[in-house]
XYZ file of C-alpha atoms in Angstrom:
340
model
C 26.925 24.709 -74.040
C 23.425 23.666 -74.073
C 24.367 20.916 -71.942
C 26.015 22.919 -69.425
C 23.188 25.058 -68.992
C 20.993 22.215 -68.339
C 23.278 20.737 -65.665
C 23.597 24.146 -64.081
C 19.706 24.588 -63.771
C 19.176 21.087 -62.526
C 21.763 21.796 -59.563
C 19.840 24.665 -58.674
C 16.647 22.955 -58.455
C 18.270 20.470 -56.237
C 19.774 22.840 -54.088
C 16.752 25.043 -53.729
C 14.544 21.695 -52.734
C 16.920 20.784 -49.941
C 16.549 24.356 -48.596
C 13.043 24.263 -48.514
C 12.937 20.607 -46.870
C 15.204 21.709 -44.070
C 12.882 24.214 -42.980
C 10.166 21.510 -42.021
C 9.955 19.562 -38.704
C 12.232 16.897 -38.584
C 11.157 13.007 -38.346
C 13.844 10.357 -37.906
C 13.037 6.844 -37.624
C 14.668 4.493 -35.179
C 14.569 0.388 -34.606
C 13.391 -0.896 -31.594
C 16.348 -3.466 -31.827
C 14.379 -6.374 -31.972
C 13.708 -6.755 -35.620
C 10.291 -5.254 -35.499
C 8.882 -2.779 -37.856
C 10.407 0.641 -37.229
C 8.380 3.167 -35.437
C 8.454 6.900 -36.207
C 9.678 9.643 -33.764
C 9.056 13.229 -34.184
C 11.930 15.751 -32.972
C 10.209 18.835 -31.529
C 11.867 22.344 -32.246
C 9.370 23.367 -29.519
C 10.532 21.181 -26.857
C 11.448 22.843 -23.632
C 12.173 20.326 -20.753
C 11.760 22.774 -17.947
C 8.298 23.830 -19.546
C 7.276 20.436 -19.830
C 7.899 19.519 -16.343
C 6.032 22.634 -15.168
C 2.815 21.648 -17.089
C 3.001 17.817 -15.965
C 3.495 19.124 -12.402
C 0.356 21.377 -12.972
C -1.379 18.279 -14.690
C -0.656 16.212 -11.453
C -2.478 19.054 -9.494
C -5.237 19.060 -11.384
C -5.747 15.413 -11.023
C -5.467 15.645 -7.173
C -8.278 18.221 -7.251
C -10.248 16.401 -9.567
C -10.315 18.998 -12.235
C -10.683 16.807 -15.040
C -11.512 19.629 -17.554
C -7.991 21.523 -16.458
C -6.218 18.229 -16.616
C -7.542 17.597 -20.529
C -6.643 21.460 -21.370
C -3.042 20.653 -19.597
C -2.830 17.543 -21.782
C -3.453 19.583 -25.024
C -0.771 22.192 -23.938
C 1.981 19.144 -23.489
C 0.925 18.437 -27.045
C 1.939 21.593 -28.633
C 5.209 21.260 -26.597
C 5.848 18.257 -28.909
C 4.807 15.704 -25.981
C 2.619 12.565 -26.202
C 1.216 10.236 -23.862
C 2.513 6.765 -24.833
C 2.039 3.317 -23.138
C 4.316 1.003 -20.807
C 4.526 -1.358 -24.177
C 5.906 1.560 -26.319
C 8.132 2.741 -23.285
C 9.817 -0.938 -23.749
C 9.652 -0.666 -27.502
C 11.918 2.822 -27.330
C 14.231 1.564 -24.493
C 15.069 -1.895 -24.994
C 13.829 -5.107 -23.105
C 13.206 -5.240 -19.506
C 16.196 -6.198 -16.935
C 16.232 -9.657 -16.287
C 16.344 -9.281 -12.846
C 12.932 -7.684 -12.753
C 11.458 -11.090 -14.403
C 13.687 -13.021 -11.985
C 12.074 -11.453 -8.776
C 8.643 -12.310 -10.349
C 9.298 -15.692 -10.439
C 10.853 -15.865 -6.964
C 8.041 -14.031 -5.222
C 5.530 -16.398 -7.339
C 3.955 -13.197 -8.867
C 4.454 -13.857 -12.444
C 1.245 -15.203 -14.234
C 1.826 -15.877 -18.039
C -1.615 -14.627 -18.608
C -1.178 -11.450 -16.923
C 0.646 -8.648 -18.878
C 3.922 -7.508 -17.591
C 2.661 -3.837 -18.008
C -0.488 -4.023 -15.817
C 0.838 -1.739 -12.966
C 1.518 1.230 -15.350
C -1.474 0.660 -17.751
C -3.649 1.188 -14.821
C -2.392 3.760 -12.897
C 0.837 5.523 -14.324
C 0.694 8.084 -17.371
C 4.078 7.969 -19.465
C 4.669 10.973 -21.239
C 7.441 11.301 -23.965
C 9.454 14.197 -25.945
C 12.298 14.062 -28.204
C 14.782 17.169 -28.879
C 18.152 17.532 -29.858
C 20.546 18.879 -27.554
C 24.136 20.466 -28.034
C 26.842 18.992 -25.518
C 30.447 20.104 -25.877
C 30.183 21.159 -29.733
C 28.259 17.864 -30.453
C 24.575 17.140 -31.167
C 22.723 14.410 -29.177
C 19.124 13.258 -29.855
C 17.532 13.136 -26.307
C 14.324 11.422 -25.155
C 12.515 12.583 -22.082
C 10.210 10.089 -20.562
C 7.951 11.204 -17.509
C 5.746 9.151 -15.279
C 3.081 10.492 -13.362
C 0.081 9.242 -11.897
C -3.337 8.860 -13.677
C -4.736 7.216 -10.405
C -4.396 5.747 -7.027
C -1.680 3.339 -6.926
C 2.026 3.070 -7.788
C 2.629 6.753 -8.052
C -0.088 8.380 -5.764
C -0.840 7.253 -2.310
C -3.789 8.583 0.135
C -5.167 7.950 3.729
C -6.134 9.819 6.837
C -5.868 9.160 10.779
C -6.611 11.013 13.787
C -4.272 11.795 16.632
C -4.640 13.973 20.131
C -2.485 15.490 22.739
C -3.513 15.461 26.434
C -1.633 16.331 29.577
C 0.333 18.780 31.290
C -0.422 22.353 29.774
C 2.234 23.594 27.334
C 2.647 26.701 25.468
C 0.784 27.287 21.999
C 4.056 27.806 20.046
C 5.480 24.485 21.232
C 3.624 21.633 19.764
C 4.053 20.733 16.182
C 0.571 19.902 14.600
C 2.321 19.057 11.507
C 6.098 17.974 10.444
C 7.224 16.978 7.364
C 10.663 15.637 6.583
C 11.718 14.471 2.908
C 14.759 12.745 2.570
C 16.965 12.607 -0.593
C 19.165 9.385 -1.682
C 21.800 11.685 -3.343
C 23.125 13.972 -2.309
C 22.287 13.197 1.341
C 19.944 15.966 2.673
C 16.603 16.664 4.050
C 13.757 19.222 3.360
C 11.523 20.014 6.709
C 8.517 22.084 7.094
C 6.931 22.386 10.658
C 3.850 23.990 11.673
C 3.109 24.648 15.412
C -0.374 24.929 17.033
C -0.334 28.410 17.235
C 0.522 29.015 13.596
C -2.263 26.691 12.642
C -5.001 28.216 14.479
C -3.751 31.530 15.919
C -5.363 33.646 13.274
C -8.541 31.623 13.524
C -9.177 31.962 17.046
C -8.065 35.498 17.556
C -7.286 35.502 21.161
C -4.982 32.700 21.182
C -1.371 33.873 21.892
C 2.181 32.081 21.593
C 2.237 31.939 25.341
C -1.346 30.352 25.878
C -1.319 26.985 27.777
C -3.165 24.054 25.745
C -4.578 21.012 27.841
C -5.955 19.105 24.946
C -5.992 19.120 21.352
C -7.272 16.580 18.930
C -6.748 16.617 15.180
C -7.784 14.630 12.093
C -5.206 14.579 9.105
C -6.127 13.873 5.361
C -3.027 13.163 3.752
C -1.876 12.495 -0.040
C 1.625 11.865 -1.742
C 1.998 12.165 -5.404
C 5.252 10.957 -7.497
C 6.429 12.021 -10.660
C 9.607 10.464 -12.155
C 11.487 11.579 -15.073
C 14.142 9.564 -17.236
C 16.610 10.943 -19.634
C 17.527 8.701 -22.672
C 20.232 9.266 -24.999
C 20.148 7.994 -28.514
C 22.873 5.310 -29.148
C 23.463 4.718 -32.852
C 25.378 1.574 -32.125
C 22.246 -0.571 -31.224
C 19.931 2.010 -32.813
C 17.671 2.684 -29.557
C 17.917 4.581 -26.554
C 19.996 4.335 -23.324
C 19.430 5.585 -19.879
C 21.361 8.649 -18.740
C 19.758 10.086 -15.909
C 16.781 9.508 -13.444
C 15.023 11.803 -11.116
C 12.052 12.128 -9.280
C 10.080 14.818 -7.410
C 7.033 14.497 -4.778
C 3.645 16.483 -3.468
C 2.421 16.020 -0.198
C -0.956 17.302 0.763
C -2.079 17.442 4.326
C -5.299 18.661 5.284
C -6.336 19.294 9.102
C -9.247 19.524 10.978
C -9.328 20.363 14.795
C -12.620 18.932 16.392
C -11.536 19.747 20.048
C -9.225 22.212 21.467
C -9.216 23.080 25.354
C -7.391 26.064 26.863
C -6.159 25.779 30.362
C -8.601 27.828 32.403
C -10.542 29.086 29.363
C -12.276 28.136 26.590
C -12.950 24.902 24.458
C -13.324 25.346 20.755
C -14.557 22.528 18.394
C -14.654 22.077 14.862
C -12.104 24.334 13.660
C -11.715 24.009 9.938
C -8.054 24.355 8.668
C -6.457 24.887 5.356
C -4.533 22.485 3.306
C -0.602 22.476 3.591
C 1.033 21.191 0.417
C 4.646 21.475 -1.019
C 6.617 19.718 -4.211
C 9.663 18.454 -2.825
C 12.406 18.028 -5.947
C 15.062 15.988 -6.046
C 18.709 18.159 -6.709
C 19.617 18.612 -10.262
C 16.250 17.536 -11.199
C 16.064 17.145 -15.028
C 19.538 17.928 -15.801
C 20.493 16.880 -19.198
C 24.041 17.598 -19.537
C 24.499 15.158 -16.549
C 22.549 12.602 -18.455
C 24.806 12.675 -21.312
C 27.938 12.834 -19.622
C 27.357 9.901 -17.510
C 25.816 8.009 -20.599
C 29.204 8.682 -22.342
C 30.971 7.020 -19.574
C 28.826 4.193 -19.556
C 26.707 4.831 -16.471
C 23.726 6.707 -15.593
C 23.081 9.621 -13.219
C 20.415 9.192 -10.219
C 18.860 12.151 -8.065
C 15.897 10.893 -6.007
C 13.842 11.802 -3.177
C 13.755 8.764 -1.197
C 10.751 9.327 1.108
C 8.241 11.686 2.998
C 7.548 11.281 6.727
C 4.664 13.158 8.024
C 4.244 13.465 11.908
C 1.510 15.264 14.035
C 0.784 15.667 17.786
C 3.410 15.261 20.108
C 5.764 13.645 17.461
C 3.298 10.913 16.726
C 3.829 9.152 13.295
C 1.296 10.071 10.620
C 2.706 8.505 7.642
C 6.121 7.572 6.184
C 5.691 7.017 2.400
C 8.397 5.520 0.691
C 8.716 6.680 -3.050
C 9.325 4.119 -5.911
C 12.202 6.262 -7.454
C 12.951 3.778 -10.331
C 16.172 3.930 -12.064
C 14.568 3.479 -15.813
C 10.989 3.837 -16.920
C 10.442 0.103 -17.601
C 10.417 -0.619 -13.898
C 7.080 1.198 -13.512
C 5.622 -0.966 -16.062
C 5.958 -4.392 -14.298
C 3.104 -5.900 -12.204
C 3.998 -4.954 -8.409
């Protein structure tokens, strides 16, 4: 009888311990597949991929504005959501060896140097952010890792420049010429996002007396532009290889164009100079950006889902090209880690 009571007490103690342990945050060790020492990966119960996306978007904005205090604060907010910034080398460790064709292209282009790290591009101007959580899909739970690549300096994912354009000729109506026209093209599905800003819209409020029918003879515009790209990769943990496999890749981009008009002439009327203009900006997001269900569904079929913004074309006076920026839209995070 005494033995029976002791056995029941022991079982109750074990069950109580199990309940207590289950209330703590889960930590899982995953091997990198290369035989190296295991790295610990935290699964965050606070991870909200949409909230993470918004915070990263705000952090990119802070970078573009040069507001590093806000940038650091947003980095802290990301940590509270279970995110951490990781190196390109850590990305490779988590996702497996880089594609052989990347190494091959380096040899063919004679850009490979054994003394240069293959992670040079990413280490200098790209920030990788990792967050891991569990997602339920069709009654089954999957361990899902999201890696987001965003710019931390000019280069791979962040480009800027300036150009001056002018229109001069027969008079046209103020509402007719587009001082700024942006067209963003999507790879899949094929579609476009367009924004147009007419001269009247840009300066009408500033000049006051300018009407849509006012005849314009000459206008000169200074443009300063920048394009920032954010790339998102959804990886699914594959128990067979004890590592992550790519399920989906997405991207989005923000263009910012600031205009200044140093010279504007109205037919039979006034000349205006140094008209200061505000900045025009917009985030352009690939369809289904960040969709986890698509990632799991395609991963189970042995493929990957891709949805990308391909380019952003900016034009100004009389349709003259300001810049056509082709985006990186890599299919895996590791592609940004290679020398380019």
